[in-house]
Coordinates of C-alpha atoms in Angstrom, one line a residue:
M165 CA -21.5 -148.9 36.3
A166 CA -19.9 -146.8 34.0
R167 CA -19.6 -142.9 34.7
R168 CA -20.8 -140.1 32.3
P169 CA -18.9 -138.0 31.2
T170 CA -17.9 -134.5 32.3
K171 CA -20.1 -131.6 30.2
P172 CA -17.4 -128.2 30.4
P173 CA -19.1 -125.3 32.7
S174 CA -21.6 -123.2 30.8
T175 CA -21.1 -119.8 30.5
S176 CA -23.8 -118.0 33.6
P177 CA -26.1 -115.3 31.7
N178 CA -25.7 -113.4 34.5
K179 CA -22.0 -112.4 33.6
V180 CA -22.3 -111.6 30.4
L181 CA -25.6 -109.1 30.8
V182 CA -23.2 -107.2 33.6
I183 CA -19.9 -107.0 31.1
F184 CA -22.8 -105.8 28.3
L185 CA -23.9 -103.1 30.9
V186 CA -19.9 -102.0 32.1
F187 CA -19.9 -102.0 27.4
F188 CA -22.9 -99.8 27.6
V189 CA -22.0 -97.1 30.6
L190 CA -18.5 -96.3 28.9
T191 CA -20.4 -95.8 25.8
N192 CA -22.9 -93.6 26.4
I193 CA -20.2 -91.7 29.3
G194 CA -17.8 -91.6 25.9
T195 CA -20.5 -90.0 23.7
A196 CA -21.5 -87.3 26.7
V197 CA -17.6 -86.6 26.9
W198 CA -17.7 -86.0 23.3
V199 CA -21.2 -84.1 22.8
Y200 CA -19.9 -81.2 25.7
T201 CA -16.4 -81.4 23.6
A202 CA -18.0 -80.9 20.7
Y203 CA -20.3 -77.8 21.9
K204 CA -17.4 -76.3 24.1
E205 CA -16.3 -76.5 20.9
K206 CA -19.4 -75.2 18.7
D207 CA -19.4 -72.0 21.5
K208 CA -15.6 -70.8 20.6
W209 CA -16.3 -71.2 17.0
D210 CA -20.4 -69.5 17.6
T211 CA -18.1 -66.0 20.0
A212 CA -14.9 -66.1 17.9
A213 CA -17.0 -65.9 14.9
K214 CA -19.1 -62.8 16.6
D215 CA -15.8 -61.5 17.3
K216 CA -15.2 -61.5 13.7
D217 CA -18.2 -60.2 12.8
K218 CA -16.7 -57.2 15.5
K219 CA -14.1 -56.5 14.1
L220 CA -15.4 -56.8 9.7
K221 CA -18.2 -53.7 11.0
E222 CA -15.2 -52.1 13.3
N223 CA -13.3 -52.6 9.5
E224 CA -15.7 -51.7 7.4
Q225 CA -16.3 -48.6 9.7
T226 CA -13.0 -47.6 9.4
L227 CA -12.8 -48.3 6.0
E228 CA -15.7 -46.3 5.7
W229 CA -13.9 -43.2 7.5
F230 CA -10.6 -42.7 5.4
K231 CA -13.4 -42.9 2.7
Y232 CA -14.9 -40.3 3.8
Q233 CA -11.8 -38.3 4.8
T234 CA -11.2 -39.6 1.5
H235 CA -14.0 -38.3 -0.8
E236 CA -13.6 -34.7 1.8
L237 CA -10.4 -33.8 0.1
M238 CA -10.8 -34.9 -3.0
A239 CA -14.4 -32.7 -2.8
A240 CA -12.2 -29.6 -1.8
V241 CA -9.4 -30.0 -4.7
G242 CA -12.1 -29.5 -6.6
D243 CA -10.9 -33.4 -9.0
P244 CA -13.1 -33.6 -11.6
K245 CA -13.5 -37.4 -11.4
F246 CA -15.0 -37.5 -7.4
Y247 CA -18.2 -34.9 -9.2
D248 CA -18.5 -37.2 -11.8
R249 CA -19.6 -39.1 -9.5
P250 CA -23.0 -38.8 -8.1
D251 CA -23.4 -41.5 -6.3
A252 CA -19.2 -40.7 -4.7
V253 CA -21.2 -37.0 -3.8
K254 CA -24.0 -38.2 -2.6
T255 CA -21.9 -40.4 -0.1
W256 CA -19.8 -37.8 1.1
K257 CA -22.6 -35.4 1.3
E258 CA -24.8 -37.3 4.0
N259 CA -21.3 -38.6 5.7
R260 CA -19.7 -35.2 6.3
A261 CA -23.7 -33.8 7.7
S262 CA -23.9 -36.3 9.9
F263 CA -19.5 -35.9 10.5
A264 CA -19.8 -31.9 11.4
K265 CA -22.2 -32.1 13.4
E266 CA -22.0 -29.3 16.8
D267 CA -23.4 -29.8 19.4
K268 CA -25.0 -25.6 20.8
S269 CA -26.1 -25.8 24.0
K270 CA -26.7 -23.6 27.0
G271 CA -23.2 -23.3 29.2
A272 CA -22.5 -23.1 33.0
E273 CA -23.0 -18.5 32.5
G274 CA -26.3 -19.4 30.5
Q275 CA -23.7 -18.6 27.2
E276 CA -23.9 -20.8 24.0
D277 CA -21.0 -23.6 24.4
S278 CA -20.5 -25.3 20.9
R279 CA -18.5 -28.4 21.0
F280 CA -18.0 -31.2 18.6
A281 CA -21.1 -34.0 18.4
P282 CA -21.2 -36.1 15.6
E283 CA -23.4 -39.3 14.6
K284 CA -21.0 -40.8 12.2
F285 CA -17.3 -42.4 12.9
K286 CA -17.4 -40.3 16.3
N287 CA -14.6 -42.5 18.4
E288 CA -12.5 -42.8 15.3
E289 CA -8.9 -41.7 14.8
G290 CA -8.3 -38.2 13.8
D291 CA -12.3 -37.4 13.9
Q292 CA -11.5 -34.2 16.6
A293 CA -8.5 -33.4 14.1
F294 CA -10.2 -33.7 11.1
F295 CA -13.0 -31.8 12.1
D296 CA -10.9 -29.1 13.0
L297 CA -9.2 -29.4 9.9
L298 CA -12.7 -28.8 8.3
R299 CA -13.5 -25.8 10.9
K300 CA -10.4 -23.6 11.0
T301 CA -8.1 -24.5 7.4
I302 CA -10.2 -25.4 4.7
E303 CA -13.2 -23.5 4.7
P304 CA -12.0 -20.3 5.3
Q305 CA -9.8 -20.7 2.7
L306 CA -12.6 -22.5 0.5
G307 CA -15.2 -19.7 1.5
G308 CA -17.4 -22.0 3.9
Y309 CA -19.4 -25.3 2.5
K310 CA -23.4 -24.8 2.5
D311 CA -24.3 -28.1 0.1
G312 CA -21.1 -27.5 -1.4
Y313 CA -17.1 -25.9 -1.1
A314 CA -18.0 -21.5 -2.7
K315 CA -14.0 -22.3 -4.1
K316 CA -11.8 -25.4 -5.1
Y317 CA -8.3 -25.6 -3.6
R318 CA -8.0 -25.9 -8.0
D319 CA -9.2 -23.3 -8.4
I320 CA -6.8 -21.2 -6.5
K321 CA -3.9 -22.7 -7.1
A322 CA -4.0 -21.5 -11.2
P323 CA -3.1 -17.9 -10.6
L324 CA -1.0 -18.9 -7.8
D325 CA 1.0 -21.6 -10.2
D326 CA 0.9 -18.2 -12.4
A327 CA 2.4 -16.2 -10.2
I328 CA 5.1 -18.6 -9.1
N329 CA 6.1 -18.8 -12.8
T330 CA 6.4 -15.5 -13.2
L331 CA 8.8 -15.2 -10.0
Q332 CA 10.6 -18.2 -11.1
K333 CA 11.6 -16.3 -14.1
Q334 CA 11.6 -12.9 -12.5
L335 CA 14.5 -15.3 -10.1
A336 CA 16.1 -16.8 -13.3
S337 CA 17.1 -13.2 -14.9
E338 CA 17.7 -11.3 -11.2
M339 CA 20.6 -14.9 -11.0
K340 CA 21.6 -14.1 -14.9
K341 CA 21.9 -10.8 -13.7
N342 CA 24.0 -11.8 -10.5
A343 CA 26.2 -14.2 -12.6
E344 CA 27.2 -11.5 -14.9
L345 CA 28.1 -9.0 -12.3
Q346 CA 29.8 -11.9 -10.6
Q347 CA 32.4 -12.1 -13.6
A348 CA 32.6 -8.5 -13.8
F349 CA 33.4 -8.5 -9.9
V350 CA 36.1 -10.9 -10.6
A351 CA 36.8 -9.4 -13.7
L352 CA 38.0 -6.0 -12.0
E353 CA 38.9 -7.8 -8.6
K354 CA 41.8 -9.0 -11.4
K355 CA 42.3 -5.5 -12.6
Q356 CA 42.4 -3.7 -9.3
K357 CA 45.5 -6.4 -8.2
D358 CA 47.5 -6.0 -11.3
A359 CA 47.2 -2.1 -10.9
R360 CA 47.6 -2.1 -7.0
D361 CA 51.3 -3.8 -7.6
D362 CA 52.0 -2.0 -11.1
I363 CA 51.0 1.1 -8.0
L364 CA 53.3 -1.1 -5.8
K365 CA 56.3 -0.5 -7.7
Q366 CA 55.4 2.3 -9.0
I367 CA 55.6 3.9 -5.0
Q368 CA 58.9 1.3 -4.4
A369 CA 60.9 3.4 -7.2
G370 CA 59.7 6.3 -6.0
N371 CA 60.4 5.9 -2.4
S372 CA 63.9 5.0 -3.2
K373 CA 64.1 7.9 -5.8
I374 CA 62.9 10.9 -2.9
V375 CA 64.7 9.2 0.1
D376 CA 68.5 9.4 -2.2
T377 CA 66.6 13.5 -3.0
R378 CA 65.8 14.1 0.0
K379 CA 69.5 13.6 1.4
E380 CA 70.8 16.2 -0.5
T381 CA 68.4 18.7 -0.1
T382 CA 67.4 18.2 3.7
D383 CA 68.4 21.9 4.0
T384 CA 65.4 23.2 0.9
M385 CA 63.0 21.2 1.7
N386 CA 62.5 22.3 5.6
K387 CA 62.6 25.8 3.7
L388 CA 60.0 25.2 1.6
I389 CA 58.1 23.4 4.3
L390 CA 58.0 27.1 6.1
Q391 CA 56.9 28.6 3.7
N392 CA 54.6 26.2 3.4
E393 CA 52.4 26.6 6.6
D394 CA 53.4 30.8 6.3
L395 CA 50.8 30.0 2.7
R396 CA 48.7 28.3 4.1
K397 CA 48.3 30.7 7.9
Q398 CA 47.4 33.8 5.2
I399 CA 45.4 31.2 3.3
S400 CA 43.4 30.2 6.5
D401 CA 42.5 33.9 7.2
K402 CA 41.6 35.1 3.7
D403 CA 38.9 31.8 4.3
D404 CA 38.3 33.4 7.5
I405 CA 37.6 37.0 6.1
N406 CA 35.8 35.0 3.0
A407 CA 33.7 33.6 5.2
K408 CA 32.8 36.0 7.5
A409 CA 31.5 38.1 4.1
V410 CA 29.8 35.3 2.7
G411 CA 27.9 34.4 6.0
E412 CA 27.0 38.3 6.1
L413 CA 26.3 37.9 2.4
S414 CA 23.9 34.9 2.8
L415 CA 22.3 36.5 6.1
K416 CA 20.9 39.0 3.7
I417 CA 19.6 36.7 1.3
T418 CA 18.4 34.6 3.4
N419 CA 16.0 38.2 5.0
L420 CA 15.7 39.5 1.8
N421 CA 14.2 36.0 0.6
A422 CA 12.5 36.2 3.7
K423 CA 11.2 39.8 3.2
L424 CA 9.5 38.6 -0.3
K425 CA 7.9 35.8 1.5
F426 CA 6.3 38.2 3.6
Q427 CA 5.4 40.0 0.9
E428 CA 3.6 37.4 -1.3
E429 CA 1.9 35.6 1.3
L430 CA -0.2 39.4 2.9
S431 CA -2.2 39.7 -0.1
Q432 CA -3.5 35.9 1.4
S433 CA -3.7 36.2 5.2
P434 CA -7.1 36.6 6.8
N435 CA -5.4 38.8 8.8
R436 CA -4.8 41.8 6.2
F437 CA -6.8 45.1 6.6
G438 CA -8.1 46.4 3.5
G439 CA -7.4 49.2 2.6
G440 CA -4.5 50.5 4.4
D441 CA -1.4 49.8 5.6
P442 CA -1.9 46.6 8.2
H443 CA 0.4 46.7 11.7
A444 CA 0.2 44.3 15.0
L445 CA -2.8 45.2 17.1
V446 CA -1.5 44.7 20.9
L447 CA -4.4 43.3 22.9
D448 CA -5.0 43.0 26.9
I449 CA -7.1 40.7 26.7
S450 CA -8.3 41.6 30.4
T451 CA -10.3 45.1 29.8
G452 CA -13.2 41.9 28.6
K453 CA -13.8 44.3 25.3
P454 CA -14.4 41.0 23.5
L455 CA -12.9 43.1 19.4
W456 CA -11.7 40.7 18.6
D457 CA -14.3 38.1 18.1
T458 CA -18.3 38.2 17.0
P459 CA -20.3 35.8 19.7
R460 CA -20.3 31.4 20.0
A461 CA -23.1 31.3 22.7
K462 CA -25.6 32.7 24.9
I463 CA -26.1 31.4 28.7
I464 CA -30.0 30.0 28.7
R465 CA -30.3 29.1 31.4
V466 CA -27.9 29.7 35.4
D467 CA -28.4 26.9 38.1
E468 CA -29.3 28.2 41.7
S469 CA -25.8 29.2 43.0
G470 CA -24.8 31.1 40.2
K471 CA -21.4 29.0 39.7
K472 CA -22.8 26.7 36.8
I473 CA -24.8 27.4 33.5
Y474 CA -26.3 25.8 30.1
I475 CA -25.4 27.7 27.2
D476 CA -27.6 26.9 23.7
K477 CA -24.9 24.8 21.4
G478 CA -24.0 21.0 22.0
S479 CA -22.5 17.9 19.9
K480 CA -23.9 19.2 16.1
D481 CA -21.4 22.4 17.0
G482 CA -18.7 20.7 18.0
V483 CA -19.0 21.6 21.7
K484 CA -16.4 19.3 23.5
T485 CA -15.9 19.0 27.8
G486 CA -13.4 21.7 28.4
L487 CA -13.6 24.4 25.9
T488 CA -13.2 27.8 27.5
F489 CA -16.0 31.2 27.2
T490 CA -15.4 34.4 28.6
V491 CA -19.0 36.2 30.0
F492 CA -20.2 39.6 28.6
A493 CA -23.1 41.6 28.8
A494 CA -25.2 42.0 26.2
G495 CA -25.7 45.2 23.9
A496 CA -28.7 46.6 22.2
N497 CA -26.8 45.1 18.7
G498 CA -26.1 42.1 19.3
R499 CA -22.6 42.6 20.6
A500 CA -20.9 42.6 24.0
A501 CA -21.7 45.4 26.2
G502 CA -19.5 46.4 29.2
E503 CA -17.3 44.3 31.3
L504 CA -15.7 41.2 31.6
K505 CA -18.0 39.2 33.5
A506 CA -16.3 35.5 34.0
T507 CA -14.5 32.5 32.7
V508 CA -16.3 29.3 32.2
E509 CA -15.6 26.0 30.7
V510 CA -17.6 23.3 29.1
I511 CA -18.5 19.9 32.2
R512 CA -20.9 18.4 30.5
V513 CA -22.3 18.1 26.6
E514 CA -26.4 17.7 27.1
D515 CA -27.2 17.0 23.7
G516 CA -26.8 18.4 20.1
Q517 CA -27.8 21.6 21.2
M518 CA -27.2 22.6 25.0
S519 CA -24.0 21.9 27.2
L520 CA -22.6 22.2 31.2
C521 CA -20.6 24.7 31.6
K522 CA -19.1 25.8 35.8
V523 CA -17.7 29.0 36.0
N524 CA -13.6 29.3 36.8
T525 CA -13.2 32.4 37.5
F526 CA -15.2 35.8 38.3
Y527 CA -14.4 38.8 37.8
D528 CA -15.6 42.4 38.9
A529 CA -16.7 46.2 37.9
D530 CA -13.0 47.3 38.4
G531 CA -12.0 44.9 36.2
R532 CA -10.5 42.2 39.4
E533 CA -9.8 38.2 39.1
I534 CA -12.1 36.8 41.9
A535 CA -11.6 33.0 42.6
V536 CA -14.6 31.4 42.3
T537 CA -14.7 29.7 46.0
E538 CA -15.1 33.5 47.1
A539 CA -18.0 34.2 44.8
T540 CA -21.6 34.8 45.8
P541 CA -24.3 36.4 44.1
S542 CA -24.0 39.5 47.4
K543 CA -20.4 39.4 46.5
L544 CA -20.6 40.6 43.1
F545 CA -23.6 43.0 43.2
R546 CA -21.8 44.2 46.0
E547 CA -19.0 45.1 43.9
G548 CA -19.9 45.4 40.5
G549 CA -23.5 43.6 39.8
S550 CA -21.9 41.3 37.6
A551 CA -23.4 38.1 38.2
L552 CA -24.0 35.7 35.3
K553 CA -27.6 35.2 34.0
A554 CA -29.2 34.2 31.0
G555 CA -29.1 36.3 27.8
D556 CA -25.3 37.0 28.1
L557 CA -23.0 36.3 25.5
L558 CA -20.3 33.9 25.8
F559 CA -16.6 34.5 23.0
N560 CA -13.9 32.6 22.1
L561 CA -10.6 33.7 20.9
C562 CA -9.0 30.5 19.9
W563 CA -11.0 27.5 19.0
G564 CA -9.7 26.8 15.8
T565 CA -7.1 29.7 15.4
H566 CA -3.1 29.4 14.3
V567 CA -0.6 31.2 17.1
A568 CA 2.6 31.1 17.2
I569 CA 4.6 31.5 20.4
V570 CA 7.8 33.1 20.5
G571 CA 9.5 34.2 23.9
I572 CA 9.7 32.5 28.0
V573 CA 6.2 31.3 28.8
D574 CA 6.2 30.3 32.1
L575 CA 2.5 30.3 34.4
T576 CA 3.5 27.7 37.1
G577 CA 4.4 30.6 39.1
A578 CA 6.8 28.1 39.8
E579 CA 11.2 29.3 40.0
V580 CA 12.6 28.0 36.8
K581 CA 16.3 27.0 36.8
S582 CA 17.2 26.1 33.7
P583 CA 16.4 26.0 30.1
A584 CA 15.3 22.7 29.4
A585 CA 12.6 23.4 32.8
Q586 CA 12.1 26.2 31.1
M587 CA 10.9 24.1 28.1
D588 CA 9.5 22.1 30.1
H589 CA 6.3 24.3 31.6
L590 CA 6.7 25.8 27.3
K591 CA 5.1 22.4 26.3
E592 CA 3.2 22.4 29.4
F593 CA 1.2 25.2 28.0
M594 CA 1.0 24.3 24.2
R595 CA -0.2 21.4 25.5
H596 CA -2.9 23.0 27.1
L597 CA -3.0 25.1 23.6
E598 CA -3.6 21.7 21.6
H599 CA -6.7 20.3 24.3
K600 CA -8.2 23.9 23.5
G601 CA -8.4 23.3 19.9
M602 CA -5.8 25.5 18.4
V603 CA -2.9 24.8 15.5
I604 CA 0.6 25.5 16.8
D605 CA 2.6 27.0 13.4
A606 CA 5.6 27.9 15.5
Y607 CA 7.4 28.2 18.5
T608 CA 10.6 29.4 20.3
D609 CA 13.5 26.5 21.5
L610 CA 14.4 27.8 25.2
R611 CA 16.7 24.6 25.1
D612 CA 19.1 26.3 22.0
G613 CA 17.1 29.9 20.7
K614 CA 16.0 28.0 17.3
L615 CA 12.3 28.8 16.1
V616 CA 10.2 25.5 15.3
G617 CA 8.2 25.7 12.9
E618 CA 6.9 28.7 10.9
I619 CA 4.5 31.9 10.9
S620 CA 2.0 31.3 7.6
N621 CA -0.9 33.4 6.6
K622 CA -3.1 30.7 8.3
T623 CA -1.0 32.4 11.5
N624 CA -4.2 34.0 13.6
Y625 CA -2.0 35.7 16.9
I626 CA 1.3 35.7 18.0
I627 CA 1.4 35.0 21.6
R628 CA 4.8 37.7 23.3
G629 CA 6.5 35.5 25.8
Q630 CA 9.3 37.5 28.3
N631 CA 12.3 38.2 27.0
A632 CA 15.3 35.2 27.5
T633 CA 17.7 36.7 30.9
K634 CA 20.7 35.0 32.3
L635 CA 19.0 31.8 34.5
K636 CA 22.9 31.2 36.3
E637 CA 26.7 31.4 35.7
G638 CA 27.8 29.9 32.8
D639 CA 24.6 30.3 30.6
D640 CA 25.1 30.0 27.2
D641 CA 24.7 34.2 26.1
A642 CA 24.1 32.8 23.0
R643 CA 21.1 31.3 23.9
V644 CA 19.9 34.5 25.1
K645 CA 20.2 36.4 22.4
A646 CA 18.7 34.4 20.0
I647 CA 15.5 34.1 22.3
N648 CA 15.1 37.9 22.4
G649 CA 16.7 38.1 18.4
I650 CA 13.3 35.7 17.5
I651 CA 10.4 38.2 19.9
S652 CA 12.1 41.5 18.5
A653 CA 11.9 39.6 14.6
V654 CA 8.9 38.6 15.2
R655 CA 7.2 41.2 16.1
G656 CA 8.3 43.4 12.7
Q657 CA 7.3 40.4 11.1
A658 CA 2.8 40.7 13.5
Q659 CA 3.1 44.5 12.0
D660 CA 3.9 44.1 8.1
R661 CA 1.6 41.2 8.3
G662 CA -0.8 42.7 10.9
L663 CA -1.6 40.3 13.7
F664 CA -2.7 40.5 17.1
I665 CA 0.2 40.4 19.3
I666 CA -1.3 39.3 23.5
S667 CA 1.0 38.5 25.8
G668 CA 1.0 34.3 27.5
E669 CA -0.8 35.5 31.1
N670 CA -3.5 37.1 29.0
F671 CA -4.1 33.8 26.3
A672 CA -4.1 31.7 29.6
V673 CA -7.2 33.8 31.4
V674 CA -9.4 33.7 27.8
T675 CA -8.6 30.1 27.4
G676 CA -9.2 29.6 30.3
Y677 CA -6.2 27.8 31.6
R678 CA -5.6 27.5 35.2
R679 CA -2.2 27.5 37.4
P680 CA -1.7 24.4 39.2
G681 CA -2.6 24.2 42.6
S682 CA -4.7 22.8 46.2
A683 CA -8.1 23.2 48.0
D684 CA -6.8 25.5 50.3
A685 CA -4.5 27.5 48.3
V686 CA -6.4 28.9 45.1
Q687 CA -4.3 30.2 42.5
T688 CA -5.5 33.2 40.5
F689 CA -3.3 35.6 38.0
T690 CA -2.3 39.0 39.1
F691 CA -2.6 42.0 36.3
T692 CA -4.0 45.5 35.6
P693 CA -6.8 45.6 32.9
A694 CA -6.3 48.0 30.4
R695 CA -7.3 49.6 27.0
P696 CA -6.2 48.0 24.0
A697 CA -4.0 50.1 22.5
S698 CA -2.5 49.8 18.8
A699 CA 1.0 50.0 17.9
P700 CA 2.4 53.0 15.6
P701 CA 3.0 51.1 11.6
S702 CA 6.3 50.0 11.3
K703 CA 8.8 52.7 9.4
T704 CA 9.9 49.6 7.7
D705 CA 6.0 49.9 5.2
P706 CA 6.2 50.7 2.0
P707 CA 4.8 54.4 1.4
K708 CA 0.8 54.3 0.2

């Protein structure tokens, strides 16, 4: 039997399915990988887009910041093109209102603390610097900002340009003058050089001739030189004589001019007594007779200790602390009666009509000074009954007056060994007078004996110090003579003018001056009171 031909092997359906499944799985994996990669790229694109949007917004904010700064400067300059754009002006004002804000909060100590706190453009580059520029420079220069600047730089620039043009013209004119002067200087310099060269040639030629002539005439020249020296000596002697005569004449002229000036001022002097010839009244104030003055105030109350009083003058009368008064009892005619009771000093101005004073010194019925530390009411009543009481009158010799000081005034009691020390003590006394409201018209400089200032028709008193003496060996006699000469001369002027003359020590009493001391050593002045005396009329007074 014949065999059947063999069939080719057929493909199994399971194998095809496996291949298909493998291919499907691979396809899904590839698709998943592709989708994952696509989504990842999309996240990157979204992040980049957001970053670009943020960067774009920041760039737009920065652009707006620069635009605002430009608008601010254009507004300050006063650019007409800017002000012709209402939308730009409106945007500028809105941005400025948000930017130029300040936080005014209370600090730790309760004080207001203003700080820069913008609502817009915060943290932009240069925000604080631009805010300081607005507040500290632009606004002060343009008169401040309300709904706009009060002034514009364009308005300020025009007058400055005019001023610059004027100055430039002046500069050009001065430069032209300078150039002309430079040319003239060069010409003069050349002329001077030519003249100098010519003179040098002449000098050289003359020197040659002189040398030749001297060689021939040496003896003659020597004789002429001797004669010339003798003539010079004679001329010098005559010059000394002439100078002395001229000095004497100048002194006489000066004295005559001074006397003429005194006579002219005499008619205007407030110290001249009408109807008679004037002469000096030498006063010793320690007598307590206020013939020279009228009451300036009165006591309205005395404290229990009797060492502090209240007076009826205050700030409206010009009273100040340190002002001093002398105290007398009141007479029936409204003037002083009896002897000097005390000197007092203002220590506090209570109000416009009252001041508190302390007592510096008491005086008994015999005119003796009693230290305040010793002054009790019982002691005063026992020795003279001069205790202070309401109604007593107060006087001040010097308040607002003009004085002149001549001679040596040293109230410290210290030993003086040099003119400089004398001058220091005099200046201390002068400072005391000025503190009391006095004007010093003239004083003696104790270092060289000269009178500083002058006695005028406003001078009221002459404070007559001590005569000068030689302090030690080698002291300048001329200084001593000059000081004593001024004392004598001023005394004569005082007689001509009818001025009051008073010693420095007495004047110190009425002005409240106290010597330096301590609480354990009270310093007082020692002098004996005397009646006021009038000096006789000057022999040089003109006839009536």
